[in-house]
N, CA, C and O atoms as a MOPAC input file, in Angstrom:
PM7 MOZYME 1SCF
protein

 N    -97.82600 1   -58.87300 1    96.53900 1
 C    -99.09700 1   -58.25700 1    96.34500 1
 C   -100.21800 1   -59.20200 1    96.90800 1
 O   -100.19900 1   -60.42500 1    96.76800 1
 N   -101.14800 1   -58.53100 1    97.52700 1
 C   -102.31100 1   -59.43100 1    98.10200 1
 C   -103.54900 1   -58.80500 1    97.35800 1
 O   -104.60700 1   -59.42600 1    97.46300 1
 N   -103.53900 1   -57.69300 1    96.64900 1
 C   -104.53300 1   -57.17100 1    95.84300 1
 C   -104.16300 1   -56.54100 1    94.64700 1
 O   -103.24200 1   -55.72500 1    94.68100 1
 N   -104.81000 1   -56.82400 1    93.46100 1
 C   -104.43400 1   -56.44300 1    92.13300 1
 C   -104.37600 1   -54.92700 1    92.05900 1
 O   -105.21200 1   -54.14900 1    92.51800 1
 N   -103.17000 1   -54.60700 1    91.36000 1
 C   -102.75400 1   -53.13900 1    91.12500 1
 C   -102.92000 1   -52.97100 1    89.56100 1
 O   -102.55600 1   -53.86000 1    88.79100 1
 N   -103.47800 1   -51.80400 1    89.13800 1
 C   -103.67500 1   -51.41600 1    87.81100 1
 C   -104.27100 1   -50.20100 1    87.47600 1
 O   -104.60800 1   -49.51000 1    88.43800 1
 N   -104.48500 1   -49.76600 1    86.37300 1
 C   -105.07500 1   -48.48000 1    85.93100 1
 C   -106.47300 1   -48.33600 1    86.75500 1
 O   -107.43400 1   -49.09000 1    86.59900 1
 N   -106.42600 1   -47.29600 1    87.61100 1
 C   -107.68900 1   -47.00800 1    88.25800 1
 C   -107.97700 1   -47.87200 1    89.49200 1
 O   -109.02000 1   -47.70900 1    90.12600 1
 N   -107.01600 1   -48.83600 1    89.85700 1
 C   -107.13000 1   -49.78900 1    91.02700 1
 C   -106.13200 1   -49.37800 1    91.99400 1
 O   -105.01300 1   -48.98200 1    91.66700 1
 N   -106.59800 1   -49.48700 1    93.34500 1
 C   -105.69500 1   -49.43300 1    94.45300 1
 C   -105.57300 1   -50.83100 1    94.94600 1
 O   -106.55800 1   -51.46100 1    95.33000 1
 N   -104.25600 1   -51.36100 1    94.93500 1
 C   -104.04500 1   -52.73400 1    95.46400 1
 C   -103.59700 1   -52.69400 1    96.89200 1
 O   -103.75400 1   -51.68500 1    97.57900 1
 N   -103.02300 1   -53.82100 1    97.35200 1
 C   -102.52200 1   -53.90500 1    98.70800 1
 C   -101.20900 1   -54.71300 1    98.69400 1
 O   -101.09200 1   -55.69700 1    97.96300 1
 N   -100.28600 1   -54.31600 1    99.45700 1
 C    -99.06100 1   -55.09100 1    99.58400 1
 C    -98.91700 1   -55.35400 1   101.11400 1
 O    -99.49000 1   -54.65700 1   101.95100 1
 N    -98.07900 1   -56.45000 1   101.43100 1
 C    -97.75100 1   -56.67500 1   102.80600 1
 C    -96.07500 1   -56.54800 1   102.80300 1
 O    -95.33400 1   -57.10300 1   101.99000 1
 N    -95.71900 1   -55.80100 1   103.76000 1
 C    -94.28000 1   -55.34400 1   103.89700 1
 C    -93.79100 1   -55.80200 1   105.11200 1
 O    -94.45000 1   -55.51300 1   106.11100 1
 N    -92.67600 1   -56.52000 1   105.25500 1
 C    -92.02100 1   -56.84700 1   106.47800 1
 C    -91.40700 1   -55.58800 1   107.19900 1
 O    -90.48100 1   -54.91100 1   106.75200 1
 N    -92.09700 1   -55.37700 1   108.42900 1
 C    -91.59400 1   -54.27300 1   109.20000 1
 C    -91.35500 1   -54.62700 1   110.59300 1
 O    -92.22200 1   -55.29300 1   111.15900 1
 N    -90.34000 1   -54.29100 1   111.21000 1
 C    -90.07400 1   -54.50000 1   112.68800 1
 C    -90.41900 1   -55.92200 1   113.08200 1
 O    -91.18700 1   -56.10100 1   114.02800 1
 N    -89.91000 1   -56.92800 1   112.42700 1
 C    -90.23200 1   -58.27300 1   112.90900 1
 C    -91.53000 1   -58.79100 1   112.53100 1
 O    -91.77700 1   -59.93100 1   112.92700 1
 N    -92.48700 1   -58.13800 1   111.78800 1
 C    -93.73100 1   -58.60000 1   111.63100 1
 C    -94.14900 1   -58.14800 1   110.12600 1
 O    -93.27300 1   -58.01700 1   109.27100 1
 N    -95.37900 1   -57.93900 1   109.86400 1
 C    -95.72000 1   -57.46300 1   108.40100 1
 C    -96.84700 1   -56.49900 1   108.65800 1
 O    -97.64800 1   -56.68200 1   109.57500 1
 N    -96.90500 1   -55.44100 1   107.81600 1
 C    -98.00800 1   -54.51700 1   107.75200 1
 C    -98.46000 1   -54.30000 1   106.40500 1
 O    -97.67100 1   -54.40400 1   105.46600 1
 N    -99.81700 1   -53.97200 1   106.22000 1
 C   -100.41000 1   -53.78900 1   104.88800 1
 C   -100.27700 1   -52.30400 1   104.42200 1
 O   -100.47100 1   -51.40200 1   105.23700 1
 N    -99.96600 1   -52.05000 1   103.18800 1
 C    -99.87300 1   -50.73100 1   102.68500 1
 C   -100.74500 1   -50.69900 1   101.34700 1
 O   -100.76000 1   -51.68400 1   100.60900 1
 N   -101.41500 1   -49.63500 1   101.07600 1
 C   -102.10600 1   -49.30900 1    99.80000 1
 C   -100.89300 1   -49.35100 1    98.83600 1
 O    -99.77000 1   -48.95700 1    99.15000 1
 N   -101.26000 1   -49.90900 1    97.53400 1
 C   -100.31200 1   -49.92900 1    96.50800 1
 C   -100.91300 1   -49.34300 1    95.25900 1
 O   -102.06200 1   -49.62900 1    94.92400 1
 N   -100.11200 1   -48.48500 1    94.53100 1
 C   -100.49800 1   -47.91800 1    93.19300 1
 C    -99.36200 1   -48.35100 1    92.33600 1
 O    -98.24200 1   -48.51800 1    92.82000 1
 N    -99.63800 1   -48.54900 1    90.99100 1
 C    -98.58700 1   -48.82100 1    89.96200 1
 C    -97.71400 1   -47.63200 1    89.70100 1
 O    -98.30400 1   -46.56300 1    89.54900 1
 N    -96.38700 1   -47.63900 1    89.62300 1
 C    -95.51100 1   -46.55100 1    89.24300 1
 C    -95.83700 1   -46.14600 1    87.98200 1
 O    -95.99300 1   -44.94000 1    87.79000 1
 N    -95.98000 1   -46.97300 1    87.02200 1
 C    -96.35900 1   -46.64800 1    85.67400 1
 C    -97.83300 1   -46.93100 1    85.54800 1
 O    -98.36800 1   -47.99300 1    85.86400 1
 N    -98.46300 1   -45.81300 1    85.02700 1
 C   -100.07900 1   -45.78600 1    85.13500 1
 C   -100.70700 1   -46.87900 1    84.24800 1
 O   -101.87700 1   -47.22400 1    84.41200 1
 N    -99.89100 1   -47.43100 1    83.28400 1
 C   -100.52100 1   -48.56900 1    82.42100 1
 C   -100.22900 1   -50.00700 1    82.99600 1
 O   -100.62300 1   -50.99400 1    82.37500 1
 N    -99.59600 1   -50.11600 1    84.08200 1
 C    -99.01900 1   -51.38600 1    84.47900 1
 C   -100.10300 1   -52.09200 1    85.34900 1
 O   -100.74000 1   -51.48800 1    86.21100 1
 N   -100.26400 1   -53.39500 1    85.06600 1
 C   -101.14400 1   -54.21200 1    85.95900 1
 C   -100.32600 1   -55.33900 1    86.57600 1
 O    -99.64000 1   -56.08600 1    85.87800 1
 N   -100.41100 1   -55.44200 1    87.85400 1
 C    -99.73600 1   -56.48600 1    88.62700 1
 C   -100.72400 1   -57.26600 1    89.50600 1
 O   -101.50600 1   -56.73300 1    90.29300 1
 N   -100.60800 1   -58.56800 1    89.29400 1
 C   -101.53400 1   -59.45300 1    89.97600 1
 C   -101.21900 1   -59.96400 1    91.32300 1
 O   -100.03200 1   -60.05600 1    91.63800 1
 N   -102.16700 1   -60.31700 1    92.17800 1
 C   -101.90800 1   -60.82900 1    93.43700 1
 C   -100.84000 1   -61.99600 1    93.34600 1
 O   -100.80900 1   -62.82100 1    92.43400 1
 N   -100.01600 1   -61.94900 1    94.36200 1
 C    -98.93500 1   -63.00100 1    94.46600 1
 C    -97.60700 1   -62.63200 1    93.83200 1
 O    -96.60300 1   -63.30900 1    94.05700 1
 N    -97.58800 1   -61.56300 1    93.03700 1
 C    -96.45300 1   -61.14300 1    92.43800 1
 C    -95.50000 1   -60.45000 1    93.43200 1
 O    -96.02300 1   -59.88900 1    94.39500 1
 N    -94.20300 1   -60.43000 1    93.31100 1
 C    -93.20000 1   -59.65000 1    94.03500 1
 C    -93.12500 1   -58.27800 1    93.50600 1
 O    -93.18000 1   -58.11300 1    92.28700 1
 N    -93.01800 1   -57.39200 1    94.21600 1
 C    -92.77400 1   -55.91500 1    93.65900 1
 C    -91.77600 1   -55.23900 1    94.41400 1
 O    -91.38100 1   -55.67600 1    95.49500 1
 N    -91.32400 1   -54.13200 1    93.86400 1
 C    -90.33200 1   -53.24600 1    94.36200 1
 C    -91.04200 1   -51.90900 1    94.74700 1
 O    -91.81400 1   -51.41000 1    93.92900 1
 N    -90.84500 1   -51.36800 1    95.82300 1
 C    -91.44000 1   -50.22400 1    96.28800 1
 C    -90.55300 1   -49.20100 1    95.72400 1
 O    -89.36400 1   -49.26400 1    96.03700 1
 N    -90.96100 1   -48.24300 1    94.91900 1
 C    -90.12700 1   -47.23300 1    94.24000 1
 C    -90.30500 1   -45.80100 1    94.79700 1
 O    -89.46900 1   -44.91300 1    94.63300 1
 N    -91.60700 1   -45.63800 1    95.55100 1
 C    -91.81800 1   -44.24000 1    96.13100 1
 C    -93.02000 1   -44.62800 1    97.28300 1
 O    -93.78900 1   -45.58800 1    97.22100 1
 N    -92.95900 1   -43.75000 1    98.18700 1
 C    -93.73800 1   -43.94100 1    99.28800 1
 C    -94.34900 1   -42.57700 1    99.73500 1
 O    -93.67700 1   -41.54600 1    99.73800 1
 N    -95.67000 1   -42.62300 1   100.11700 1
 C    -96.40900 1   -41.51600 1   100.45800 1
 C    -97.05000 1   -41.74700 1   101.88700 1
 O    -97.86100 1   -42.65500 1   102.06400 1
 N    -96.66600 1   -40.91700 1   102.86700 1
 C    -97.35200 1   -41.28400 1   104.18000 1
 C    -98.66200 1   -40.89400 1   104.25300 1
 O    -99.10000 1   -39.88600 1   103.69900 1
 N    -99.41400 1   -41.79100 1   105.03500 1
 C    -98.95600 1   -42.64900 1   106.00800 1
 C    -98.79300 1   -43.99100 1   105.53800 1
 O    -97.92900 1   -44.69500 1   106.06000 1
 N    -99.62000 1   -44.49600 1   104.48300 1
 C    -99.58800 1   -45.96100 1   104.10500 1
 C    -99.68200 1   -46.39500 1   102.61400 1
 O   -100.12600 1   -47.47600 1   102.22700 1
 N    -99.17200 1   -45.33800 1   101.79400 1
 C    -99.28500 1   -45.56800 1   100.33700 1
 C    -97.91300 1   -45.83400 1    99.78500 1
 O    -96.95100 1   -45.13900 1   100.11300 1
 N    -97.82500 1   -46.84200 1    98.94700 1
 C    -96.50700 1   -47.22500 1    98.20300 1
 C    -96.88200 1   -47.21100 1    96.79800 1
 O    -98.03100 1   -47.49800 1    96.46200 1
 N    -95.93000 1   -46.87500 1    95.90700 1
 C    -95.87600 1   -46.87800 1    94.51700 1
 C    -94.91300 1   -48.00500 1    94.03900 1
 O    -93.71300 1   -47.96500 1    94.31000 1
 N    -95.47300 1   -48.99700 1    93.32900 1
 C    -94.68800 1   -50.17600 1    93.15900 1
 C    -94.52800 1   -50.52000 1    91.65800 1
 O    -95.27200 1   -49.99100 1    90.83200 1
 N    -93.58200 1   -51.38700 1    91.30100 1
 C    -93.42400 1   -51.87200 1    89.98400 1
 C    -92.90900 1   -53.41400 1    90.20000 1
 O    -92.30100 1   -53.81700 1    91.19200 1
 N    -93.27800 1   -54.17200 1    89.07700 1
 C    -93.03300 1   -55.60300 1    89.17200 1
 C    -91.60900 1   -55.88700 1    89.46000 1
 O    -90.76000 1   -55.21500 1    88.87400 1
 N    -91.23600 1   -56.84300 1    90.32900 1
 C    -89.78000 1   -57.20000 1    90.59100 1
 C    -89.48100 1   -58.35700 1    89.77500 1
 O    -90.07000 1   -59.43400 1    89.87900 1
 N    -88.51800 1   -58.09500 1    88.93100 1
 C    -88.07500 1   -59.24800 1    87.97600 1
 C    -86.78400 1   -59.93900 1    88.53800 1
 O    -85.66400 1   -59.43700 1    88.43700 1
 N    -87.04200 1   -61.10000 1    89.12100 1
 C    -85.84800 1   -61.91100 1    89.82900 1
 C    -84.98500 1   -62.53300 1    88.77800 1
 O    -83.85400 1   -62.91500 1    89.07700 1
 N    -85.49200 1   -62.66800 1    87.46600 1
 C    -84.63200 1   -63.36200 1    86.38300 1
 C    -83.55300 1   -62.53200 1    86.02600 1
 O    -83.72300 1   -61.92600 1    84.96800 1
 N    -82.57000 1   -62.35000 1    86.56900 1
 C    -81.30700 1   -61.55900 1    86.30300 1
 C    -80.88100 1   -61.63300 1    84.90100 1
 O    -79.86800 1   -61.04000 1    84.53000 1

């Protein structure tokens, strides 16, 4: 996350693509979730051309 995601907010994520990285708009998958910059996220849906729906990625298995 490079920009905060939350209710009524459009954030930004950087995605590794074709050997580089590209920016995508990000919206929370759950409308009440807030995700701060620096958090790792999972893309759960995508809408062309550059919008992703994300949820927090929990790496503590």
